mmCIF file of C-alpha atoms in Angstrom:
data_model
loop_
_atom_site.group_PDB
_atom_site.id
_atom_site.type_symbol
_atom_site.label_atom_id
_atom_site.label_comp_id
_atom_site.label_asym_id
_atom_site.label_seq_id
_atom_site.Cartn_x
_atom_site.Cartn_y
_atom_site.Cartn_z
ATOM 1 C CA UNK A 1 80.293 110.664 111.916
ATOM 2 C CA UNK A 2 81.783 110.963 108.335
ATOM 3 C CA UNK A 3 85.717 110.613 108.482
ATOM 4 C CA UNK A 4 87.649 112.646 105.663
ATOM 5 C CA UNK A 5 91.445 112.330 104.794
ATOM 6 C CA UNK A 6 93.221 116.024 104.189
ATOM 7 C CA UNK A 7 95.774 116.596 101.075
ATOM 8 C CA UNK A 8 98.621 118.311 102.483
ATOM 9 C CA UNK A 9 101.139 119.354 99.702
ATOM 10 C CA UNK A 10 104.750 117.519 99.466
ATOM 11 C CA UNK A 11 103.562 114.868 102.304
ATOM 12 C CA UNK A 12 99.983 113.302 101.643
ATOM 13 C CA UNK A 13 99.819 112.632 98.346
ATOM 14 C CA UNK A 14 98.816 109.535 95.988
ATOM 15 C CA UNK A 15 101.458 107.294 98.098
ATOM 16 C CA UNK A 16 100.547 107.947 101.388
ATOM 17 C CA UNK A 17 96.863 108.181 100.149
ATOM 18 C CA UNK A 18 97.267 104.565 99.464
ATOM 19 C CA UNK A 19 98.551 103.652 102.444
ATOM 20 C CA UNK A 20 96.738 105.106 105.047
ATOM 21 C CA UNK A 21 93.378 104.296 103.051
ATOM 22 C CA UNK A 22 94.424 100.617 103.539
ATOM 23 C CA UNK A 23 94.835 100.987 106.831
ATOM 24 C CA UNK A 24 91.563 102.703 107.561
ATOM 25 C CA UNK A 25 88.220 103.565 105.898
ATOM 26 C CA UNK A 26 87.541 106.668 105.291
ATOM 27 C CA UNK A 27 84.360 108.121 103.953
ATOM 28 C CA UNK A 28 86.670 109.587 101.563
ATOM 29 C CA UNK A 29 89.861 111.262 100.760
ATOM 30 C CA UNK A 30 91.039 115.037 98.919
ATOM 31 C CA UNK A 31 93.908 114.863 96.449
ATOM 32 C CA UNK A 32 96.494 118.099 96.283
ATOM 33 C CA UNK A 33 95.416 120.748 94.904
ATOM 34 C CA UNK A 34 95.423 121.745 91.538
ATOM 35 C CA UNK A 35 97.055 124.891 90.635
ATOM 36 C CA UNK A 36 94.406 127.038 87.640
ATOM 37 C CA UNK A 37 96.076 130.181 86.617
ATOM 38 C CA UNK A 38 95.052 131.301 83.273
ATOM 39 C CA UNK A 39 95.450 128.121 81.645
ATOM 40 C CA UNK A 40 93.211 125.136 80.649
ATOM 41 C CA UNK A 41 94.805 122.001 82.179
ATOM 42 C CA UNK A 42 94.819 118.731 79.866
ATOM 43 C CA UNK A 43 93.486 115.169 81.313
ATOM 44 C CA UNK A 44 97.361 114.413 81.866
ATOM 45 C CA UNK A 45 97.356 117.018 84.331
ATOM 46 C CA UNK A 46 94.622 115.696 86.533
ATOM 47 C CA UNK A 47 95.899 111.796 86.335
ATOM 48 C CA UNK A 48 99.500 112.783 87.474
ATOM 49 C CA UNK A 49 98.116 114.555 90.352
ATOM 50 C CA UNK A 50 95.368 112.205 91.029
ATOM 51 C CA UNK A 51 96.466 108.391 89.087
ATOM 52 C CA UNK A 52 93.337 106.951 91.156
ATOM 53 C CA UNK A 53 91.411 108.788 88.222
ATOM 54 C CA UNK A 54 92.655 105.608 86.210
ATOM 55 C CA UNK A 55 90.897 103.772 88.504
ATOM 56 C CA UNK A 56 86.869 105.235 89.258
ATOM 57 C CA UNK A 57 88.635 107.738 91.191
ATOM 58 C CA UNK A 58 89.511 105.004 93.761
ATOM 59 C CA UNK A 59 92.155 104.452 96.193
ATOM 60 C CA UNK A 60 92.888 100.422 96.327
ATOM 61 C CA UNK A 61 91.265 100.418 99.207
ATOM 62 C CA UNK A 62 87.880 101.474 97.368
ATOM 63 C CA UNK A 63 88.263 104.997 98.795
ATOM 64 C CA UNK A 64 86.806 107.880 96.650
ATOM 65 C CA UNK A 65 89.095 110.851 95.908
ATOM 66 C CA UNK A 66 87.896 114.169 95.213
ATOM 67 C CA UNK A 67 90.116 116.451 92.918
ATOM 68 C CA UNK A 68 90.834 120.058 94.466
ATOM 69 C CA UNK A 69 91.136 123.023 92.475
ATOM 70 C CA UNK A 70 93.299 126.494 93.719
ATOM 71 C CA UNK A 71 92.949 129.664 92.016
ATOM 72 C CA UNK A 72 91.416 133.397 92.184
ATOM 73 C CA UNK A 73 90.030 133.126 88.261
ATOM 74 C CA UNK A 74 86.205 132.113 88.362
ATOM 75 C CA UNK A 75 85.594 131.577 84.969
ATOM 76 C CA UNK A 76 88.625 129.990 84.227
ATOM 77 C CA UNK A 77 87.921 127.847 87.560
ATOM 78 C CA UNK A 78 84.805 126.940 86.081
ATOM 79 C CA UNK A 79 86.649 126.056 82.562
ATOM 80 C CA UNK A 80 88.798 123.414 84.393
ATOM 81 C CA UNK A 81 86.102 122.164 86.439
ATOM 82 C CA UNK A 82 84.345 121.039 83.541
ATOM 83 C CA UNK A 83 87.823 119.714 81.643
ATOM 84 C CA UNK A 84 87.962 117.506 84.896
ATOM 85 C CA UNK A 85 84.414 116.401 85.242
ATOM 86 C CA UNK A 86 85.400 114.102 81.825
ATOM 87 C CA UNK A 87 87.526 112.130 83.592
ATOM 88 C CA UNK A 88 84.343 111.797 86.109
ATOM 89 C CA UNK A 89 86.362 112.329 89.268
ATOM 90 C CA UNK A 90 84.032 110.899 92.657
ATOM 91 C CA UNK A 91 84.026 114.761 93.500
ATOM 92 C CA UNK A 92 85.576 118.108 93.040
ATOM 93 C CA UNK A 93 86.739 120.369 96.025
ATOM 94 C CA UNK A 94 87.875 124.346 95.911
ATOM 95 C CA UNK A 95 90.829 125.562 97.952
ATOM 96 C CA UNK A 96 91.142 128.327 100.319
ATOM 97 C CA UNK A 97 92.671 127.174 103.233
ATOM 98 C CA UNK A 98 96.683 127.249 101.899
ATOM 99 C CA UNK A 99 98.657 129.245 104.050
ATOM 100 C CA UNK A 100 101.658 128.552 101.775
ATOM 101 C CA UNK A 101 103.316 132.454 100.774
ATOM 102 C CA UNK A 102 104.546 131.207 96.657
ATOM 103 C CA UNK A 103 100.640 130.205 96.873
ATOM 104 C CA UNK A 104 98.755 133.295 98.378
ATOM 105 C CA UNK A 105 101.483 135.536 96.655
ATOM 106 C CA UNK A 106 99.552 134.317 93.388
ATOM 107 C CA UNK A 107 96.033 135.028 94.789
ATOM 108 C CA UNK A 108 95.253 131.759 95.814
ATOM 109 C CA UNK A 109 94.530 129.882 98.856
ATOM 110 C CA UNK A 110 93.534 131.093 102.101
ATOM 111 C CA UNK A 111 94.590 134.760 101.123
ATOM 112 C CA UNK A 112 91.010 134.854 99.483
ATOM 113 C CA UNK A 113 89.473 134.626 102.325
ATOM 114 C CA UNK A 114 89.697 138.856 102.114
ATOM 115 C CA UNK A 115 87.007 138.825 99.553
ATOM 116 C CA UNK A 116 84.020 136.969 100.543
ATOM 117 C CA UNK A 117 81.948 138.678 97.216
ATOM 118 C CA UNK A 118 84.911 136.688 95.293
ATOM 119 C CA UNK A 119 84.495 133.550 96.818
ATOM 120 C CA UNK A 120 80.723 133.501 96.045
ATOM 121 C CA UNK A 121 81.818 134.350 92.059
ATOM 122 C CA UNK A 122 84.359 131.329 92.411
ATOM 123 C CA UNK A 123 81.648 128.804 93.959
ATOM 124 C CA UNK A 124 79.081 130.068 91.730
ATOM 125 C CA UNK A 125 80.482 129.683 88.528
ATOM 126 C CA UNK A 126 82.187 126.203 89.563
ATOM 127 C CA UNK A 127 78.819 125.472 90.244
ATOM 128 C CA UNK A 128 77.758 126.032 87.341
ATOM 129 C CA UNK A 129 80.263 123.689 85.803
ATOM 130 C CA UNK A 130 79.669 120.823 88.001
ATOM 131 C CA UNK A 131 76.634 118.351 87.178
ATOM 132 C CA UNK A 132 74.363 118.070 89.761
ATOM 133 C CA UNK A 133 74.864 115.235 91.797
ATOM 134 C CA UNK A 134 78.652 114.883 91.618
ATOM 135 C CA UNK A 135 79.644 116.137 95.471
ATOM 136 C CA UNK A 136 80.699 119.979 95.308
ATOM 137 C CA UNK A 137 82.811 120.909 98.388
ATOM 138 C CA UNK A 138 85.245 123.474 99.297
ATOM 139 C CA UNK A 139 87.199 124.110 102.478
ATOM 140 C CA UNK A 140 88.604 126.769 104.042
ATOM 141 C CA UNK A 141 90.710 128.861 107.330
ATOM 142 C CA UNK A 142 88.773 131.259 109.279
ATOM 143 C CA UNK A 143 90.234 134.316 107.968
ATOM 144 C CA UNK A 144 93.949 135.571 106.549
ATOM 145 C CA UNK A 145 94.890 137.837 109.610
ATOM 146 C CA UNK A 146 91.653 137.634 112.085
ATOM 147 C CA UNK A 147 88.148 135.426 112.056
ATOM 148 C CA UNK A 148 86.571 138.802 111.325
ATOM 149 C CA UNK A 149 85.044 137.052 108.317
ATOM 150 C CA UNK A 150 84.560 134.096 108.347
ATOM 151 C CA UNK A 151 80.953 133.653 108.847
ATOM 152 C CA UNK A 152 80.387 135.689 105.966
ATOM 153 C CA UNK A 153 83.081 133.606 103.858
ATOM 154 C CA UNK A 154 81.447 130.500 104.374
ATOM 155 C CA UNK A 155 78.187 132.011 103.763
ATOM 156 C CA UNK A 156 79.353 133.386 100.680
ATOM 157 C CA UNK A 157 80.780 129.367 99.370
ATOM 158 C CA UNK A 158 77.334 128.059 100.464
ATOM 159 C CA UNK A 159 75.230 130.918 98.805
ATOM 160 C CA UNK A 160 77.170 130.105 95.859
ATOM 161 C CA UNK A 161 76.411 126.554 95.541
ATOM 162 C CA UNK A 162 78.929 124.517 97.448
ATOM 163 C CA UNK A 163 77.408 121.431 99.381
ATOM 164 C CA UNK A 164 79.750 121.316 102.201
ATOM 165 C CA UNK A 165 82.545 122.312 104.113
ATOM 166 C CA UNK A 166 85.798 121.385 105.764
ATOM 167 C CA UNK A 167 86.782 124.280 108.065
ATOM 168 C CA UNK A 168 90.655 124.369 109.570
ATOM 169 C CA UNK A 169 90.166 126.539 112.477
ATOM 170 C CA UNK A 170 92.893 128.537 112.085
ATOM 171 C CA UNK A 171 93.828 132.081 110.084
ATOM 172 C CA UNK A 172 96.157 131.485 107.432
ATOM 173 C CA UNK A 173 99.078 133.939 109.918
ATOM 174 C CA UNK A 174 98.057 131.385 112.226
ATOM 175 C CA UNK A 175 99.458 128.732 109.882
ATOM 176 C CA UNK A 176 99.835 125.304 111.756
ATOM 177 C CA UNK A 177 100.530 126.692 115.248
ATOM 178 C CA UNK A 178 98.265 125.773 118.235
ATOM 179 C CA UNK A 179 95.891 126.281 119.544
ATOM 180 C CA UNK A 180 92.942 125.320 116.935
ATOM 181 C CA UNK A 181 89.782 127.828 117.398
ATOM 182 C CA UNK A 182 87.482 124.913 117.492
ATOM 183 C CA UNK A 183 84.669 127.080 118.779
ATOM 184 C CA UNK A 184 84.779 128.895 115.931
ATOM 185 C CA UNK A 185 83.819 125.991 113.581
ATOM 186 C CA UNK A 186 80.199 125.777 115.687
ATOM 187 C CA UNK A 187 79.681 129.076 114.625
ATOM 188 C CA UNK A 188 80.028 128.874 111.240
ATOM 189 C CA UNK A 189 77.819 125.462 111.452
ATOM 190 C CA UNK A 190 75.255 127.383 112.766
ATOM 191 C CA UNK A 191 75.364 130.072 109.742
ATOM 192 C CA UNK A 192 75.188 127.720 106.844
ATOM 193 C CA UNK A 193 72.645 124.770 105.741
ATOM 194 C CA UNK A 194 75.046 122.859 104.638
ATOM 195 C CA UNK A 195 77.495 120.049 106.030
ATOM 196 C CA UNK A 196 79.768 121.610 108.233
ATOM 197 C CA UNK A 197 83.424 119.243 108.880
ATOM 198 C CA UNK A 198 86.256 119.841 111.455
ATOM 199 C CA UNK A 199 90.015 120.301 110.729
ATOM 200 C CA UNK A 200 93.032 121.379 112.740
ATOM 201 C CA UNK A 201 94.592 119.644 115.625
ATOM 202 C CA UNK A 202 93.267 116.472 115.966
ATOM 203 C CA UNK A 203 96.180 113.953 117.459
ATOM 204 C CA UNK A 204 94.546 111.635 119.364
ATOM 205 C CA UNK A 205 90.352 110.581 120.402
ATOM 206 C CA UNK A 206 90.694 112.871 123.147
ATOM 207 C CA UNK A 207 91.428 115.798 120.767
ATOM 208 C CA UNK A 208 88.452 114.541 118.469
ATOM 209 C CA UNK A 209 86.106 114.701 121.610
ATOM 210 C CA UNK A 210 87.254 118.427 122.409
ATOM 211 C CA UNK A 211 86.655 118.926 118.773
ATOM 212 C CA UNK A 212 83.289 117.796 119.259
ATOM 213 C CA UNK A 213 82.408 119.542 122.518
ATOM 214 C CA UNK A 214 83.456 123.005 121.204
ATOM 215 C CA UNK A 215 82.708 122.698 118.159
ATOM 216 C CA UNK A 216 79.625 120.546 118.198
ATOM 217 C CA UNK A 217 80.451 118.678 114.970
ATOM 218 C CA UNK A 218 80.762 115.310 114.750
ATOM 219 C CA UNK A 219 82.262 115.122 111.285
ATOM 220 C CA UNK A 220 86.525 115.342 110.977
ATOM 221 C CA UNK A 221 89.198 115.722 108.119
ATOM 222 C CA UNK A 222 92.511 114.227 109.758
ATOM 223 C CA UNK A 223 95.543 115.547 108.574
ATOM 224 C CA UNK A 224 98.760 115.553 110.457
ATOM 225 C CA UNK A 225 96.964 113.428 112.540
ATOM 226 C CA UNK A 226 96.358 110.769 110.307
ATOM 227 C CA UNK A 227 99.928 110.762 109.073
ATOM 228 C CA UNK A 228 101.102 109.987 112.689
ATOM 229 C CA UNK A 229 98.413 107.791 113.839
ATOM 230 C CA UNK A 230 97.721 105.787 111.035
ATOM 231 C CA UNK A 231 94.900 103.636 112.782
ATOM 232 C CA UNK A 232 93.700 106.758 114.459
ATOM 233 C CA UNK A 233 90.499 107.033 111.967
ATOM 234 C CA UNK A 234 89.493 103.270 112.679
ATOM 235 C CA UNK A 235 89.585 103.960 116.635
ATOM 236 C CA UNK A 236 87.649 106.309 116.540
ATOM 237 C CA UNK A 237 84.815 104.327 114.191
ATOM 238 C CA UNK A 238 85.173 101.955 116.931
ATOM 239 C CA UNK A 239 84.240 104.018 119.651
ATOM 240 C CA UNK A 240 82.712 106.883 118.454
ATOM 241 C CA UNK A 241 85.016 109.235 120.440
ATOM 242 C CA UNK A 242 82.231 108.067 123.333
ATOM 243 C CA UNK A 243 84.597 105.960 126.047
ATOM 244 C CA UNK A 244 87.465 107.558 127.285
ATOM 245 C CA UNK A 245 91.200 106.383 125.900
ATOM 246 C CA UNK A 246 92.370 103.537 126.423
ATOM 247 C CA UNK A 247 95.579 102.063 126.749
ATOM 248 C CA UNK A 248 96.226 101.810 122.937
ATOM 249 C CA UNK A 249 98.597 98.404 121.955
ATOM 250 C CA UNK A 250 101.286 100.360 119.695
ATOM 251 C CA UNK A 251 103.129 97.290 119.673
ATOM 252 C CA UNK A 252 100.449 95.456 117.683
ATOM 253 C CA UNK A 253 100.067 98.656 115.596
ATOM 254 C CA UNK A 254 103.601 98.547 114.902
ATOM 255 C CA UNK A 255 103.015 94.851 113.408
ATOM 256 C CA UNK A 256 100.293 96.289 111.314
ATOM 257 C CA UNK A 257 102.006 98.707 109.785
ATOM 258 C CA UNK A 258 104.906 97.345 109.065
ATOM 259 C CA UNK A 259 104.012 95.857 105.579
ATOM 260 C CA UNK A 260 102.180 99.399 105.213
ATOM 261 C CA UNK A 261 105.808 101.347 105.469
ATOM 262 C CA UNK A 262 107.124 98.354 103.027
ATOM 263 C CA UNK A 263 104.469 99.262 100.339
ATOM 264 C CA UNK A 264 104.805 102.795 100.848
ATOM 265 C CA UNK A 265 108.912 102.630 100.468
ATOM 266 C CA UNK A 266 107.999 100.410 96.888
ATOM 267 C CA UNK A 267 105.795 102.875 95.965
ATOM 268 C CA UNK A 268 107.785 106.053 96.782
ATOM 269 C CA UNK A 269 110.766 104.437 94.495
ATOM 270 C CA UNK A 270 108.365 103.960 91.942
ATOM 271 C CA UNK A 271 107.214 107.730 91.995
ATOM 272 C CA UNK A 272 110.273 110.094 93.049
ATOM 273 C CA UNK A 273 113.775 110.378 91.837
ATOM 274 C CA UNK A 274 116.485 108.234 93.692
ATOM 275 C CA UNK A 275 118.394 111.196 95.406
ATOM 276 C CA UNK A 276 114.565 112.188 96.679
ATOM 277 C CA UNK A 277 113.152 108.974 97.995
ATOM 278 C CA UNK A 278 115.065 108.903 101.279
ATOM 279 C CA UNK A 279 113.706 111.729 102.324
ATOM 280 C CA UNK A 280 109.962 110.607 101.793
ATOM 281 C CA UNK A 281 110.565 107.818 104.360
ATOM 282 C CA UNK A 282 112.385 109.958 106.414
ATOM 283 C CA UNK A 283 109.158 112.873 106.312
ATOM 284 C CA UNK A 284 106.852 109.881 107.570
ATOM 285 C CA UNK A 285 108.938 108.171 110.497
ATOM 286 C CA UNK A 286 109.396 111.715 111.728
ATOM 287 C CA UNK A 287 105.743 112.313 112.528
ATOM 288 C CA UNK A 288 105.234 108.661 113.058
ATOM 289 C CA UNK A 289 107.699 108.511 116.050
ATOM 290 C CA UNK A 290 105.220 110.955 118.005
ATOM 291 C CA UNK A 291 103.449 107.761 118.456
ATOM 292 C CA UNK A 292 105.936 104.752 118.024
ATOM 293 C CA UNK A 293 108.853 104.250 119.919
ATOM 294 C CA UNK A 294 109.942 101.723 117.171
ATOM 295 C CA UNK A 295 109.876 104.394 114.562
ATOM 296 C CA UNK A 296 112.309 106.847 116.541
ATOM 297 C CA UNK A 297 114.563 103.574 116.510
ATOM 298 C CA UNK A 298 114.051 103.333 112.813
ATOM 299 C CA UNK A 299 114.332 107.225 111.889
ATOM 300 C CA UNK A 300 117.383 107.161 114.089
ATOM 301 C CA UNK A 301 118.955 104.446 111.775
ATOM 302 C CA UNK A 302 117.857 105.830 108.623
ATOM 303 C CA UNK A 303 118.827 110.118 109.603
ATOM 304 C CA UNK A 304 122.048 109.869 107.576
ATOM 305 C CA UNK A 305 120.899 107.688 104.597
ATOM 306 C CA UNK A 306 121.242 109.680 101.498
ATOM 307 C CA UNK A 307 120.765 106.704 99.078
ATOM 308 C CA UNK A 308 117.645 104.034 98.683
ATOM 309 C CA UNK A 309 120.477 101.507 99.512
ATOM 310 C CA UNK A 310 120.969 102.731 102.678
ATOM 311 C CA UNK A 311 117.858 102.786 103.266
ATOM 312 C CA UNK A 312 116.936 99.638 102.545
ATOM 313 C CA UNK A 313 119.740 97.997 105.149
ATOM 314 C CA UNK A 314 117.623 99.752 108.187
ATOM 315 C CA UNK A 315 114.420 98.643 107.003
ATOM 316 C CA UNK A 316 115.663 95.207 106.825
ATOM 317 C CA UNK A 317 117.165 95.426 109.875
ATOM 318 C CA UNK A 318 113.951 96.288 111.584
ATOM 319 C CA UNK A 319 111.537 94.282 110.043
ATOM 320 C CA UNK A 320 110.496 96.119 107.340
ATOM 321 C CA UNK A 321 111.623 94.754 104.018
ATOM 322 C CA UNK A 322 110.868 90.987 105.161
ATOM 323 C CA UNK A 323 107.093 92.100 105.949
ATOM 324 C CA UNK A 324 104.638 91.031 102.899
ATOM 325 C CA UNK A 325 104.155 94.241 100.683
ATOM 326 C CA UNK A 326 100.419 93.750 99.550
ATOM 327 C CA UNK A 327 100.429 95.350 96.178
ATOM 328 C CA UNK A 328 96.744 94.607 95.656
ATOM 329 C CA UNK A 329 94.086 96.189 96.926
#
């Protein structure tokens, strides 16, 4: 079972990345994606989006981090794919699984997913400017309004050269609403020869195993998931998704991830404007409280905070600020 951690724009990016790499292993992680529209983007580009570049392409916790590229323009795909193989990223990964409208408006993203013939130019000609043996992935939604092609989309990435692939098992209309069309995933697996990898809905092991029972693939990208179970990737290393859940000790997690919220708080101040930094906290402790009673009490305390200031008197009072902030890997 191979254990991927999703981008997801304006939440997951090099910060959290950090984080919640530290706090579990996965095999590895996706950064944002990179925006190509008629332009050739300079190394500067690529480090800003991705700084583990600096660093083999690394998270600190010795995490690879593949570089994802988002556009409609296959040669000009291809142009940036070889600008970014000089700064020998651990992988590159194509885009069409945004749902976002400013993104599909542009012709990128999951609206794609329309012209399966396109796809295999994108692939194909990315392909083509990707060495051989530096990992080539791509993922992708099931469709834009229906699953009417998506067999035929991911046969079309495959044909073209791409070496596996995350599928979110919803259309982009869909957007993040449940249900997730696990079944659908299976399908696809069974169309292609390549590595086939689950995305969409998975909260808890009990998810993961319906994932795997409808699906049939073992392999997962958390996304939301991962955000608001940070220790949700190492349980299920531990058991495999094979026993059924058990009484998980979120009290002991809490204590964990404490220094984790401390580092990420250091880091967000480091990265983002003072008027924006409160809200970067305040985007994590919301999903986290799905899962930790303590962080309701701490998002509670921290709702009205429009300055780091304020911020920092409820971390303090809870615990946070006093926890060691490992800055090393």
């Amino acid at each position: 079972m191979r254990l991927l951690l999703a981008p997801m724009e304006g939440l997951l990016d090099a910060v959290l990345r950090d984080v919640l790499t530290r706090a579990c292993a996965y095999d590895w992680a996706v950064s944002e994606f990179a925006r190509v529209s008629g332009t050739l983007l300079p190394h500067r580009f690529y480090t800003r989006l991705c700084p583990e570049l600096r660093s083999g392409g690394r998270t600190a916790a010795d995490v690879p981090v593949r570089v994802q590229l988002l556009g409609s323009d296959p040669a000009c795909l291809a142009d940036n794919a070889a600008r970014l193989v000089e700064l020998a990223p651990p992988g590159i990964d194509l885009n069409f699984g945004c749902p976002a409208p400013t993104v599909n408006r542009h012709r990128g993203g999951a609206v794609l997913l329309d012209e399966p013939e396109l796809l295999y130019r994108i692939a194909a000609a990315v392909r083509a400017a990707v060495p051989i043996g530096l990992p080539f992935t791509a993922k992708m939604r099931l469709g834009v309004a229906d699953t009417y092609r998506a067999v035929e989309c991911a046969q079309a990435l495959a044909a073209g050269g791409v070496e596996g692939l995350v599928v979110h098992a919803r259309t982009k209309l869909d957007g993040y609403r449940p249900p997730a069309h696990w079944p659908w995933i299976g399908r696809i697996a069974e169309a292609v020869r390549i590595p086939v990898t689950a995305n969409g809905e998975v909260w808890s092991e009990a998810d993961w195993r319906r994932c795997r029972a409808e699906s049939g693939v073992a392999d997962v990208m958390l996304g939301r998931g991962a955000v608001a179970d940070p220790f949700l990737a190492r349980r299920l290393r531990e058991h495999e998704g094979a026993v059924p859940d058990v009484a998980i000790d979120r009290d002991a997690e809490w204590a964990e991830l404490r220094p984790l919220l401390a580092l990420f708080w250091h880091r967000v101040q480091e990265r983002v404007k003072p008027q924006h930094s409160p809200g970067r906290i305040k985007q994590w402790l919301n999903l986290l409280r799905r899962n930790f009673p303590q962080a309701e009490q701490l998002f509670q305390n921290v709702r009205a905070a429009r300055r780091p200031p304020e911020v920092d008197v409820a971390l303090r009072r809870h615990g946070i600020l006093s926890a060691a902030v490992p800055l090393a890997a």
